[in-house]
Amino acid sequence: MRKKVIAGNWKMNKLTAEAVELAAAVKESLAQCADVEVILCPPFTALKGVGDVVAGSQIKLGAQNMHWEKEGAFTGEISPGMLKDLGCQYVILGHSERRQYFHETDMVVNRKAKAALSAGLIPIVCVGETLEQRETNQTEDVVTTQVTKSLAGLDESAFRRVVVAYEPVWAIGTGRTATPAQAQAVHALIRQVLAKVCNPGAAQAVRIQYGGSVKAANAKELFSQPDIDGGLIGGAALDAASFVDIVKAGV
Ligand code: PEP
């Protein structure tokens, strides 16, 4: 049985005081919720504040990006060790906004995933097709390539810890959600690809989140699909009540 994992990606939102307030409200409502793994991913500047709020609770801390090197002359970058130092257990890698605006490639995501795992962080590796790719029947090829290249060369114990997030780019922040059937079809494909990249047993262990305009109203049906193991939540994670309702839909 894979434990569902639901992460809030706050993107470039919330000053420290606002982030602390949101984390405290989520923590208060989810104090009893041990059946789902909950992760909050605030911007770097609020990691310490949010980490202090969730310390000692079931809620875990995640970052939204990192560099692959341990240290050195990389102005403006943050290392895996720095995230660990702040109490992070997870890090989102290869989000479509990083791929689109900051030109991150599968090779970069692969380097980051390896560095995260070596540092003891669990990477949430994002994949997903654009609207144009879906409309020209390239979804399968695009997602297969992204998963294969992003997760190449991991040993099995590292591979089993990875979380994959399937986020169709056309569904992110658009209010347009993949139907449960559309999402399940791609999740099942991703699990087949994972089996080829590592082996079928390891593929069964990897959790695959869906992301793209998840709301309380559509979460339950999405999360009840056999290969959907939770969600990566953007906009709806910025409001405590909406996020909490989504988490409860995963129970
Ligand atoms: C995301 O950015 O990862 C995301 C899924 O955003 P939204 O829920 O707002 O579509």
Coordinates of N, CA and C and ligand atoms in Angstrom, one line a residue:
M1 N 0.8 -1.2 0.0 CA 0.0 0.0 0.0 C 0.9 1.3 0.0
R2 N 0.6 2.1 -1.0 CA 1.4 3.4 -1.0 C 0.6 4.4 -0.2
K3 N 1.3 5.1 0.7 CA 0.6 6.1 1.5 C 0.5 7.4 0.6
K4 N -0.7 8.0 0.6 CA -0.9 9.1 -0.2 C -0.1 10.3 0.3
V5 N 0.4 11.1 -0.6 CA 1.2 12.2 -0.3 C 0.7 13.5 -1.0
I6 N 0.4 14.5 -0.2 CA -0.2 15.7 -0.8 C 0.7 16.9 -0.4
A7 N 1.2 17.6 -1.4 CA 2.1 18.7 -1.1 C 1.5 20.0 -1.6
G8 N 1.7 21.1 -0.8 CA 1.3 22.4 -1.2 C 2.5 23.2 -1.8
N9 N 2.4 23.6 -3.1 CA 3.5 24.3 -3.7 C 3.1 25.8 -3.7
W10 N 3.7 26.5 -2.7 CA 3.2 27.9 -2.6 C 3.9 28.9 -3.6
K11 N 4.7 28.4 -4.4 CA 5.4 29.2 -5.5 C 6.0 30.5 -4.9
M12 N 6.0 31.6 -5.6 CA 6.6 32.8 -5.1 C 5.5 33.6 -4.4
N13 N 5.0 33.1 -3.4 CA 3.9 33.8 -2.6 C 4.2 33.7 -1.1
K14 N 3.7 34.6 -0.4 CA 3.8 34.7 1.1 C 5.1 35.2 1.6
L15 N 4.9 36.4 2.3 CA 6.0 36.9 3.2 C 6.1 36.0 4.4
T16 N 7.2 36.1 5.2 CA 7.4 35.1 6.3 C 6.2 35.1 7.2
A17 N 5.7 36.3 7.6 CA 4.6 36.3 8.6 C 3.3 35.6 8.0
E18 N 3.1 35.8 6.7 CA 1.9 35.2 6.1 C 2.1 33.7 6.0
A19 N 3.3 33.3 5.7 CA 3.6 31.9 5.5 C 3.4 31.1 6.9
V20 N 3.9 31.8 7.9 CA 3.8 31.2 9.3 C 2.3 31.1 9.7
E21 N 1.6 32.1 9.3 CA 0.1 32.1 9.7 C -0.6 30.9 8.9
L22 N -0.3 30.8 7.6 CA -0.9 29.7 6.8 C -0.5 28.3 7.3
A23 N 0.8 28.2 7.6 CA 1.3 26.9 8.1 C 0.6 26.5 9.5
A24 N 0.5 27.5 10.3 CA -0.1 27.3 11.6 C -1.6 26.9 11.5
A25 N -2.3 27.5 10.5 CA -3.7 27.1 10.3 C -3.8 25.7 9.8
V26 N -3.0 25.4 8.8 CA -3.0 24.0 8.3 C -2.7 23.0 9.4
K27 N -1.7 23.3 10.2 CA -1.3 22.4 11.2 C -2.4 22.2 12.2
E28 N -3.1 23.2 12.6 CA -4.2 23.1 13.6 C -5.3 22.2 13.0
S29 N -5.6 22.3 11.8 CA -6.7 21.5 11.2 C -6.3 20.1 10.9
L30 N -5.0 19.9 10.7 CA -4.6 18.5 10.3 C -3.9 17.7 11.5
A31 N -4.1 18.2 12.7 CA -3.3 17.6 13.8 C -3.6 16.1 13.9
Q32 N -4.8 15.7 13.5 CA -5.2 14.2 13.7 C -5.0 13.4 12.4
C33 N -4.5 14.1 11.4 CA -4.5 13.4 10.1 C -3.2 12.7 9.8
A34 N -3.1 11.4 10.2 CA -1.9 10.7 10.0 C -1.9 9.8 8.8
D35 N -3.1 9.7 8.1 CA -3.2 8.7 7.1 C -2.6 9.2 5.7
V36 N -2.4 10.5 5.6 CA -1.9 11.1 4.4 C -0.6 11.9 4.8
E37 N 0.4 11.8 4.0 CA 1.6 12.5 4.2 C 1.4 13.9 3.7
V38 N 1.6 14.9 4.5 CA 1.3 16.3 4.1 C 2.7 17.1 4.1
I39 N 2.9 17.8 3.0 CA 4.1 18.5 2.8 C 3.8 20.0 2.5
L40 N 4.5 20.9 3.1 CA 4.3 22.3 2.8 C 5.6 22.8 2.1
C41 N 5.5 23.4 1.0 CA 6.7 23.9 0.2 C 6.6 25.4 0.0
P42 N 7.0 26.2 1.0 CA 7.0 27.6 0.9 C 8.2 28.1 0.1
P43 N 8.3 29.4 -0.2 CA 9.5 29.9 -0.8 C 10.7 29.8 0.1
F44 N 11.9 29.8 -0.4 CA 13.1 29.7 0.4 C 13.1 30.6 1.7
T45 N 12.6 31.8 1.4 CA 12.7 32.8 2.5 C 11.8 32.5 3.7
A46 N 10.8 31.6 3.5 CA 9.9 31.2 4.6 C 10.1 29.8 5.1
L47 N 11.2 29.2 4.6 CA 11.4 27.8 5.1 C 11.7 27.7 6.6
K48 N 12.5 28.6 7.1 CA 12.8 28.6 8.5 C 11.5 28.8 9.3
G49 N 10.8 29.8 9.0 CA 9.6 30.2 9.7 C 8.6 29.0 9.7
V50 N 8.3 28.5 8.5 CA 7.3 27.4 8.4 C 7.9 26.1 9.1
G51 N 9.2 25.9 8.9 CA 9.8 24.7 9.6 C 9.6 24.8 11.1
D52 N 9.8 26.0 11.7 CA 9.6 26.1 13.1 C 8.1 25.8 13.5
V53 N 7.2 26.2 12.7 CA 5.8 25.9 13.0 C 5.5 24.4 12.9
V54 N 6.0 23.7 11.9 CA 5.6 22.3 11.7 C 6.5 21.4 12.5
A55 N 7.6 21.9 13.1 CA 8.5 21.0 13.8 C 7.7 20.2 14.9
G56 N 7.9 18.9 14.9 CA 7.3 18.1 15.9 C 5.9 17.6 15.5
S57 N 5.4 18.1 14.4 CA 4.1 17.6 13.9 C 4.2 16.6 12.8
Q58 N 3.1 16.2 12.2 CA 3.2 15.2 11.1 C 3.5 15.9 9.8
I59 N 3.4 17.2 9.8 CA 3.5 17.9 8.5 C 5.0 18.1 8.2
K60 N 5.4 17.8 6.9 CA 6.8 17.9 6.5 C 7.0 19.1 5.7
L61 N 8.3 19.5 5.6 CA 8.7 20.7 5.0 C 9.4 20.3 3.7
G62 N 9.1 21.1 2.6 CA 9.7 20.9 1.3 C 10.1 22.2 0.7
A63 N 11.1 22.1 -0.2 CA 11.6 23.3 -0.9 C 11.1 23.2 -2.4
Q64 N 11.2 24.2 -3.1 CA 10.6 24.3 -4.5 C 11.7 24.1 -5.6
N65 N 13.0 24.1 -5.2 CA 14.1 23.9 -6.1 C 15.4 23.8 -5.3
M66 N 16.4 23.5 -6.0 CA 17.8 23.5 -5.3 C 18.8 23.4 -6.5
H67 N 20.1 23.6 -6.1 CA 21.2 23.4 -7.0 C 21.7 22.0 -6.8
W68 N 22.4 21.4 -7.7 CA 22.9 20.0 -7.5 C 24.2 20.0 -6.8
E69 N 25.0 21.1 -6.8 CA 26.3 21.1 -6.2 C 26.2 21.2 -4.7
K70 N 27.2 20.7 -4.0 CA 27.2 20.8 -2.5 C 27.5 22.2 -2.0
E71 N 28.4 22.9 -2.7 CA 28.8 24.2 -2.3 C 29.6 24.8 -3.4
G72 N 29.9 26.1 -3.2 CA 30.9 26.7 -4.2 C 30.3 28.0 -4.8
A73 N 31.0 28.4 -5.9 CA 30.7 29.7 -6.5 C 29.5 29.6 -7.4
F74 N 28.3 29.6 -6.9 CA 27.1 29.5 -7.6 C 26.1 30.6 -7.1
T75 N 26.5 31.8 -7.4 CA 25.7 33.0 -6.8 C 24.2 32.8 -6.9
G76 N 23.6 33.0 -5.8 CA 22.1 32.9 -5.8 C 21.5 31.6 -5.7
E77 N 22.3 30.5 -5.6 CA 21.8 29.2 -5.6 C 21.7 28.6 -4.1
I78 N 21.0 27.6 -3.9 CA 20.8 26.9 -2.6 C 21.1 25.5 -2.8
S79 N 22.0 24.9 -1.8 CA 22.4 23.5 -2.0 C 21.5 22.6 -1.2
P80 N 21.6 21.3 -1.6 CA 20.8 20.3 -0.8 C 21.0 20.3 0.7
G81 N 22.3 20.5 1.0 CA 22.7 20.5 2.5 C 22.0 21.7 3.2
M82 N 21.9 22.8 2.5 CA 21.3 24.0 3.1 C 19.8 23.7 3.4
L83 N 19.1 23.0 2.5 CA 17.7 22.6 2.7 C 17.6 21.7 3.8
K84 N 18.5 20.7 3.9 CA 18.5 19.8 5.1 C 18.7 20.5 6.4
D85 N 19.6 21.5 6.3 CA 19.9 22.3 7.5 C 18.7 23.0 8.0
L86 N 17.7 23.4 7.1 CA 16.5 24.1 7.5 C 15.4 23.1 7.9
G87 N 15.7 21.8 7.8 CA 14.6 20.8 8.2 C 13.8 20.3 7.0
C88 N 14.2 20.6 5.8 CA 13.5 20.1 4.7 C 13.7 18.6 4.5
Q89 N 12.6 17.9 4.2 CA 12.7 16.4 3.8 C 12.4 16.2 2.4
Y90 N 11.8 17.2 1.7 CA 11.4 17.0 0.3 C 11.9 18.2 -0.5
V91 N 12.0 18.0 -1.8 CA 12.3 19.2 -2.7 C 11.6 18.9 -4.0
I92 N 10.8 19.9 -4.5 CA 10.2 19.8 -5.8 C 11.3 20.1 -6.9
L93 N 11.3 19.2 -7.9 CA 12.3 19.4 -8.9 C 11.7 19.4 -10.3
G94 N 12.2 20.2 -11.2 CA 11.7 20.2 -12.6 C 10.2 20.6 -12.8
H95 N 9.7 21.4 -11.9 CA 8.4 21.9 -12.1 C 8.3 22.6 -13.5
S96 N 7.1 22.5 -14.1 CA 7.0 23.0 -15.5 C 7.4 24.5 -15.6
E97 N 7.2 25.3 -14.5 CA 7.6 26.7 -14.5 C 9.1 26.8 -14.5
R98 N 9.8 25.9 -13.9 CA 11.3 25.9 -13.9 C 11.7 25.5 -15.3
R99 N 11.0 24.5 -15.9 CA 11.4 24.1 -17.2 C 11.2 25.2 -18.2
Q100 N 10.0 25.8 -18.1 CA 9.6 26.9 -19.1 C 10.4 28.2 -18.9
Y101 N 10.5 28.7 -17.7 CA 11.1 30.0 -17.5 C 12.6 30.0 -17.3
F102 N 13.1 28.9 -16.7 CA 14.5 28.8 -16.4 C 15.2 27.7 -17.1
H103 N 14.6 27.2 -18.2 CA 15.2 26.3 -19.1 C 15.8 25.1 -18.5
E104 N 15.2 24.5 -17.5 CA 15.7 23.3 -16.9 C 15.3 22.1 -17.8
T105 N 16.3 21.3 -18.0 CA 16.2 20.1 -18.9 C 16.1 18.9 -18.1
D106 N 15.8 17.8 -18.7 CA 15.7 16.5 -18.0 C 17.1 16.2 -17.4
M107 N 18.2 16.6 -18.1 CA 19.5 16.3 -17.6 C 19.8 17.0 -16.3
V108 N 19.3 18.3 -16.3 CA 19.5 19.1 -15.0 C 18.6 18.5 -13.9
V109 N 17.4 18.1 -14.2 CA 16.5 17.5 -13.2 C 17.2 16.2 -12.7
N110 N 17.8 15.4 -13.6 CA 18.4 14.2 -13.2 C 19.6 14.5 -12.2
R111 N 20.4 15.5 -12.5 CA 21.5 15.8 -11.6 C 21.0 16.2 -10.3
K112 N 19.9 17.0 -10.3 CA 19.4 17.5 -9.0 C 18.7 16.4 -8.2
A113 N 18.1 15.5 -8.9 CA 17.4 14.3 -8.2 C 18.5 13.5 -7.5
K114 N 19.6 13.2 -8.2 CA 20.7 12.4 -7.6 C 21.3 13.1 -6.4
A115 N 21.5 14.5 -6.6 CA 22.1 15.2 -5.5 C 21.1 15.3 -4.3
A116 N 19.8 15.4 -4.6 CA 18.8 15.5 -3.5 C 18.9 14.1 -2.7
L117 N 18.8 13.0 -3.4 CA 18.8 11.7 -2.8 C 20.0 11.4 -2.0
S118 N 21.2 11.8 -2.6 CA 22.4 11.6 -1.8 C 22.5 12.4 -0.5
A119 N 21.8 13.6 -0.5 CA 21.8 14.4 0.7 C 20.7 14.0 1.6
G120 N 19.9 13.0 1.3 CA 18.8 12.5 2.2 C 17.5 13.3 2.0
L121 N 17.4 14.0 0.9 CA 16.1 14.7 0.5 C 15.3 13.8 -0.4
I122 N 14.0 13.8 -0.4 CA 13.1 13.1 -1.3 C 12.7 14.1 -2.4
P123 N 13.1 13.8 -3.7 CA 12.7 14.7 -4.8 C 11.3 14.4 -5.2
I124 N 10.6 15.4 -5.5 CA 9.2 15.3 -6.1 C 9.5 15.8 -7.6
V125 N 9.6 14.8 -8.5 CA 10.1 15.1 -9.8 C 8.8 15.3 -10.7
C126 N 8.8 16.5 -11.3 CA 7.6 16.9 -12.0 C 7.7 16.6 -13.5
V127 N 6.7 16.1 -14.1 CA 6.7 15.8 -15.6 C 5.3 16.2 -16.1
G128 N 5.2 16.4 -17.4 CA 3.8 16.7 -17.9 C 4.0 17.4 -19.3
E129 N 2.9 17.2 -20.1 CA 2.9 17.7 -21.5 C 2.2 19.1 -21.5
T130 N 2.6 19.8 -22.6 CA 1.9 21.1 -22.8 C 0.6 20.8 -23.6
L131 N -0.2 21.8 -23.7 CA -1.5 21.6 -24.5 C -1.2 21.2 -25.9
E132 N -0.2 21.9 -26.5 CA 0.1 21.6 -27.9 C 0.5 20.1 -28.1
Q133 N 1.3 19.7 -27.1 CA 1.8 18.3 -27.2 C 0.6 17.3 -27.0
R134 N -0.3 17.6 -26.1 CA -1.5 16.8 -25.9 C -2.3 16.7 -27.2
E135 N -2.5 17.9 -27.8 CA -3.4 18.0 -29.0 C -2.7 17.3 -30.2
T136 N -1.4 17.2 -30.2 CA -0.8 16.5 -31.3 C -0.3 15.1 -30.9
N137 N -1.0 14.5 -29.9 CA -0.8 13.1 -29.5 C 0.6 12.8 -29.1
Q138 N 1.3 13.7 -28.5 CA 2.7 13.5 -28.0 C 2.8 13.2 -26.6
T139 N 1.7 13.2 -25.9 CA 1.7 13.0 -24.4 C 2.6 11.8 -24.0
E140 N 2.3 10.7 -24.6 CA 3.0 9.5 -24.2 C 4.5 9.6 -24.4
D141 N 4.9 10.1 -25.5 CA 6.3 10.2 -25.8 C 7.0 11.2 -24.9
V142 N 6.3 12.4 -24.7 CA 6.9 13.4 -23.8 C 7.1 12.9 -22.4
V143 N 6.1 12.4 -21.8 CA 6.1 11.9 -20.4 C 7.1 10.8 -20.3
T144 N 7.1 9.9 -21.3 CA 8.1 8.7 -21.2 C 9.5 9.2 -21.2
T145 N 9.8 10.2 -22.1 CA 11.2 10.7 -22.1 C 11.5 11.5 -20.8
Q146 N 10.6 12.3 -20.3 CA 10.9 13.0 -19.1 C 11.1 12.1 -17.9
V147 N 10.3 11.1 -17.8 CA 10.5 10.2 -16.6 C 11.8 9.4 -16.8
T148 N 12.0 8.9 -18.0 CA 13.2 8.0 -18.2 C 14.5 8.8 -18.0
K149 N 14.6 10.0 -18.5 CA 15.8 10.8 -18.4 C 16.0 11.4 -17.0
S150 N 14.9 11.9 -16.4 CA 15.0 12.5 -15.1 C 15.4 11.5 -14.0
L151 N 15.0 10.2 -14.2 CA 15.3 9.3 -13.2 C 16.4 8.2 -13.6
A152 N 17.1 8.6 -14.6 CA 18.2 7.6 -15.0 C 19.3 7.5 -14.0
G153 N 19.8 6.2 -13.9 CA 21.0 6.0 -13.1 C 20.8 6.0 -11.6
L154 N 19.6 5.8 -11.1 CA 19.4 5.8 -9.6 C 19.5 4.3 -9.2
D155 N 20.1 4.1 -8.0 CA 20.0 2.7 -7.6 C 18.6 2.4 -7.0
E156 N 18.3 1.2 -6.8 CA 16.9 0.8 -6.5 C 16.4 1.5 -5.2
S157 N 17.2 1.5 -4.2 CA 16.7 2.0 -2.9 C 16.5 3.5 -3.0
A158 N 17.3 4.2 -3.8 CA 17.0 5.7 -4.0 C 15.7 5.8 -4.9
F159 N 15.7 5.0 -5.9 CA 14.5 5.1 -6.8 C 13.2 4.9 -6.1
R160 N 13.1 4.0 -5.2 CA 11.9 3.7 -4.5 C 11.4 4.9 -3.6
R161 N 12.3 5.8 -3.3 CA 11.9 6.9 -2.4 C 11.4 8.1 -3.2
V162 N 11.7 8.1 -4.5 CA 11.3 9.3 -5.3 C 9.7 9.4 -5.4
V163 N 9.3 10.6 -5.4 CA 7.9 10.9 -5.7 C 7.8 11.6 -7.1
V164 N 6.9 11.1 -8.0 CA 6.8 11.7 -9.3 C 5.5 12.5 -9.3
A165 N 5.5 13.7 -9.9 CA 4.3 14.5 -10.0 C 3.9 14.6 -11.4
Y166 N 2.8 14.1 -11.8 CA 2.3 14.3 -13.2 C 1.5 15.6 -13.2
E167 N 2.0 16.6 -13.9 CA 1.3 17.8 -14.0 C 1.2 18.3 -15.4
P168 N 0.0 18.0 -16.1 CA -0.2 18.5 -17.4 C -0.1 20.0 -17.4
V169 N 0.8 20.6 -18.2 CA 1.0 22.0 -18.2 C -0.2 22.8 -18.4
W170 N -1.1 22.3 -19.3 CA -2.4 23.0 -19.6 C -3.3 23.0 -18.5
A171 N -3.1 22.2 -17.4 CA -4.0 22.2 -16.2 C -3.4 23.0 -15.1
I172 N -2.2 23.5 -15.2 CA -1.6 24.2 -14.0 C -2.0 25.7 -14.0
G173 N -2.7 26.0 -12.9 CA -3.1 27.4 -12.7 C -4.2 27.9 -13.7
T174 N -4.8 27.0 -14.5 CA -5.7 27.4 -15.5 C -7.2 27.1 -15.1
G175 N -7.4 26.4 -14.0 CA -8.7 26.0 -13.6 C -9.2 24.9 -14.5
R176 N -8.4 24.4 -15.4 CA -8.8 23.3 -16.2 C -8.1 22.0 -15.7
T177 N -8.9 21.1 -15.2 CA -8.3 19.9 -14.6 C -8.4 18.7 -15.6
A178 N -7.4 17.8 -15.5 CA -7.5 16.6 -16.3 C -8.7 15.8 -15.7
T179 N -9.4 15.1 -16.5 CA -10.5 14.3 -15.9 C -9.8 13.1 -15.2
P180 N -10.4 12.5 -14.2 CA -9.8 11.4 -13.5 C -9.4 10.3 -14.5
A181 N -10.1 10.1 -15.5 CA -9.7 9.0 -16.5 C -8.5 9.5 -17.3
Q182 N -8.4 10.7 -17.7 CA -7.2 11.2 -18.4 C -6.0 11.1 -17.5
A183 N -6.2 11.5 -16.3 CA -5.0 11.5 -15.3 C -4.6 10.1 -15.1
Q184 N -5.5 9.2 -14.8 CA -5.2 7.8 -14.5 C -4.5 7.1 -15.6
A185 N -4.9 7.5 -16.9 CA -4.2 6.9 -18.0 C -2.7 7.2 -18.1
V186 N -2.4 8.5 -17.8 CA -1.0 8.9 -17.8 C -0.3 8.3 -16.6
H187 N -0.9 8.3 -15.4 CA -0.3 7.7 -14.3 C 0.1 6.2 -14.5
A188 N -0.9 5.5 -15.1 CA -0.6 4.1 -15.4 C 0.6 3.9 -16.4
L189 N 0.6 4.9 -17.4 CA 1.8 4.9 -18.3 C 3.1 5.1 -17.5
I190 N 3.0 6.1 -16.6 CA 4.3 6.5 -15.9 C 4.7 5.3 -15.1
R191 N 3.8 4.5 -14.5 CA 4.2 3.4 -13.7 C 4.8 2.3 -14.6
Q192 N 4.3 2.2 -15.8 CA 5.0 1.2 -16.8 C 6.4 1.7 -17.1
V193 N 6.5 3.0 -17.3 CA 7.9 3.5 -17.6 C 8.8 3.3 -16.4
L194 N 8.3 3.5 -15.2 CA 9.1 3.3 -14.0 C 9.6 1.9 -13.9
A195 N 8.7 1.0 -14.3 CA 9.1 -0.5 -14.3 C 10.3 -0.7 -15.2
K196 N 10.3 0.0 -16.4 CA 11.4 -0.2 -17.3 C 12.6 0.4 -16.8
V197 N 12.5 1.6 -16.3 CA 13.7 2.3 -15.8 C 14.4 1.6 -14.6
C198 N 13.6 1.0 -13.7 CA 14.1 0.3 -12.6 C 13.6 -1.2 -12.7
N199 N 12.5 -1.5 -12.0 CA 11.9 -2.8 -12.1 C 10.5 -2.7 -11.6
P200 N 9.7 -3.7 -11.9 CA 8.2 -3.6 -11.6 C 8.0 -3.4 -10.1
G201 N 8.7 -4.1 -9.3 CA 8.5 -4.0 -7.8 C 8.8 -2.5 -7.3
A202 N 9.8 -2.0 -7.8 CA 10.2 -0.6 -7.4 C 9.1 0.4 -8.0
A203 N 8.6 0.1 -9.2 CA 7.6 1.0 -9.8 C 6.3 1.0 -9.0
Q204 N 6.0 -0.1 -8.4 CA 4.8 -0.2 -7.5 C 5.0 0.6 -6.2
A205 N 6.2 0.8 -5.8 CA 6.5 1.5 -4.6 C 6.5 3.0 -4.7
V206 N 6.8 3.5 -6.0 CA 6.9 4.9 -6.2 C 5.5 5.6 -6.2
R207 N 5.4 6.7 -5.4 CA 4.2 7.4 -5.4 C 4.1 8.5 -6.5
I208 N 3.0 8.5 -7.2 CA 2.8 9.4 -8.3 C 1.6 10.4 -8.0
Q209 N 2.0 11.6 -7.9 CA 1.0 12.7 -7.6 C 0.4 13.2 -8.8
Y210 N -0.8 13.7 -8.8 CA -1.4 14.5 -9.9 C -1.4 15.9 -9.5
G211 N -1.1 16.8 -10.4 CA -1.1 18.2 -10.1 C -1.7 19.0 -11.3
G212 N -2.5 20.0 -11.0 CA -3.1 20.8 -12.1 C -4.5 21.1 -11.7
S213 N -4.7 22.3 -11.1 CA -6.0 22.8 -10.7 C -6.8 21.9 -9.8
V214 N -6.1 21.2 -8.9 CA -6.8 20.3 -8.0 C -7.5 21.2 -6.9
K215 N -8.8 20.9 -6.7 CA -9.6 21.6 -5.7 C -10.3 20.6 -4.8
A216 N -10.9 21.1 -3.7 CA -11.6 20.1 -2.9 C -12.7 19.4 -3.7
A217 N -13.3 20.1 -4.6 CA -14.5 19.5 -5.4 C -14.0 18.4 -6.3
N218 N -12.8 18.4 -6.8 CA -12.4 17.3 -7.7 C -11.4 16.4 -7.1
A219 N -10.9 16.7 -5.9 CA -9.8 15.9 -5.4 C -10.2 14.4 -5.1
K220 N -11.3 14.2 -4.5 CA -11.7 12.8 -4.1 C -11.7 11.9 -5.3
E221 N -12.3 12.3 -6.4 CA -12.4 11.4 -7.5 C -11.0 11.2 -8.1
L222 N -10.2 12.2 -8.2 CA -8.8 12.0 -8.7 C -8.0 11.1 -7.8
F223 N -8.1 11.3 -6.5 CA -7.3 10.5 -5.6 C -7.7 9.1 -5.4
S224 N -9.0 8.8 -5.9 CA -9.4 7.4 -5.8 C -9.0 6.6 -7.0
Q225 N -8.3 7.2 -8.0 CA -7.9 6.4 -9.1 C -6.7 5.5 -8.6
P226 N -6.6 4.3 -9.2 CA -5.6 3.3 -8.7 C -4.2 3.7 -8.7
D227 N -3.8 4.6 -9.7 CA -2.4 5.0 -9.8 C -2.1 6.4 -9.4
I228 N -3.1 7.0 -8.8 CA -2.9 8.4 -8.3 C -2.8 8.4 -6.8
D229 N -1.6 8.7 -6.4 CA -1.2 8.6 -4.9 C -1.1 9.9 -4.2
G230 N -2.0 10.8 -4.6 CA -2.0 12.1 -3.9 C -1.9 13.3 -4.9
G231 N -1.5 14.5 -4.4 CA -1.5 15.6 -5.3 C -0.5 16.6 -5.0
L232 N -0.1 17.4 -6.0 CA 0.8 18.6 -5.9 C -0.2 19.7 -6.1
I233 N -0.3 20.6 -5.1 CA -1.4 21.6 -5.2 C -0.8 23.0 -5.2
G234 N -1.2 23.8 -6.2 CA -0.6 25.1 -6.3 C -1.6 26.1 -5.7
G235 N -2.4 26.7 -6.5 CA -3.3 27.8 -6.0 C -4.1 27.5 -4.8
A236 N -4.7 26.3 -4.8 CA -5.6 26.0 -3.6 C -4.8 25.7 -2.3
A237 N -3.5 25.6 -2.4 CA -2.7 25.4 -1.2 C -2.4 26.8 -0.5
L238 N -2.8 27.9 -1.1 CA -2.5 29.2 -0.5 C -3.6 29.6 0.5
D239 N -4.6 28.8 0.5 CA -5.7 29.0 1.5 C -5.8 27.8 2.4
A240 N -5.8 28.0 3.7 CA -5.7 26.9 4.6 C -6.9 26.0 4.4
A241 N -8.1 26.6 4.4 CA -9.3 25.7 4.4 C -9.4 24.9 3.1
S242 N -9.0 25.5 1.9 CA -9.1 24.7 0.7 C -8.1 23.6 0.7
F243 N -6.9 23.9 1.2 CA -5.8 22.8 1.2 C -6.2 21.7 2.2
V244 N -6.7 22.1 3.3 CA -7.1 21.1 4.3 C -8.2 20.2 3.7
D245 N -9.2 20.8 3.0 CA -10.3 20.0 2.4 C -9.7 19.0 1.4
I246 N -8.7 19.5 0.6 CA -8.1 18.6 -0.4 C -7.4 17.4 0.4
V247 N -6.6 17.7 1.4 CA -6.0 16.7 2.2 C -7.0 15.7 2.7
K248 N -8.1 16.2 3.2 CA -9.1 15.3 3.8 C -9.7 14.4 2.7
A249 N -9.7 14.9 1.5 CA -10.2 14.1 0.3 C -9.3 12.9 0.0
G250 N -8.1 13.0 0.5 CA -7.1 11.9 0.3 C -7.1 10.9 1.3
V251 N -7.9 11.1 2.4 CA -7.9 10.1 3.5 C -8.7 8.9 3.1
Ligands
PEP1 C1 1.5 23.5 -9.5 O1 2.0 24.6 -9.7 O2 2.2 22.6 -9.2 C2 0.0 23.4 -9.6 C3 -0.5 22.2 -9.7 O3 -0.7 24.5 -9.6 P1 -2.3 24.7 -9.6 O4 -2.8 23.7 -8.5 O5 -2.6 26.1 -9.2 O6 -2.8 24.3 -10.9

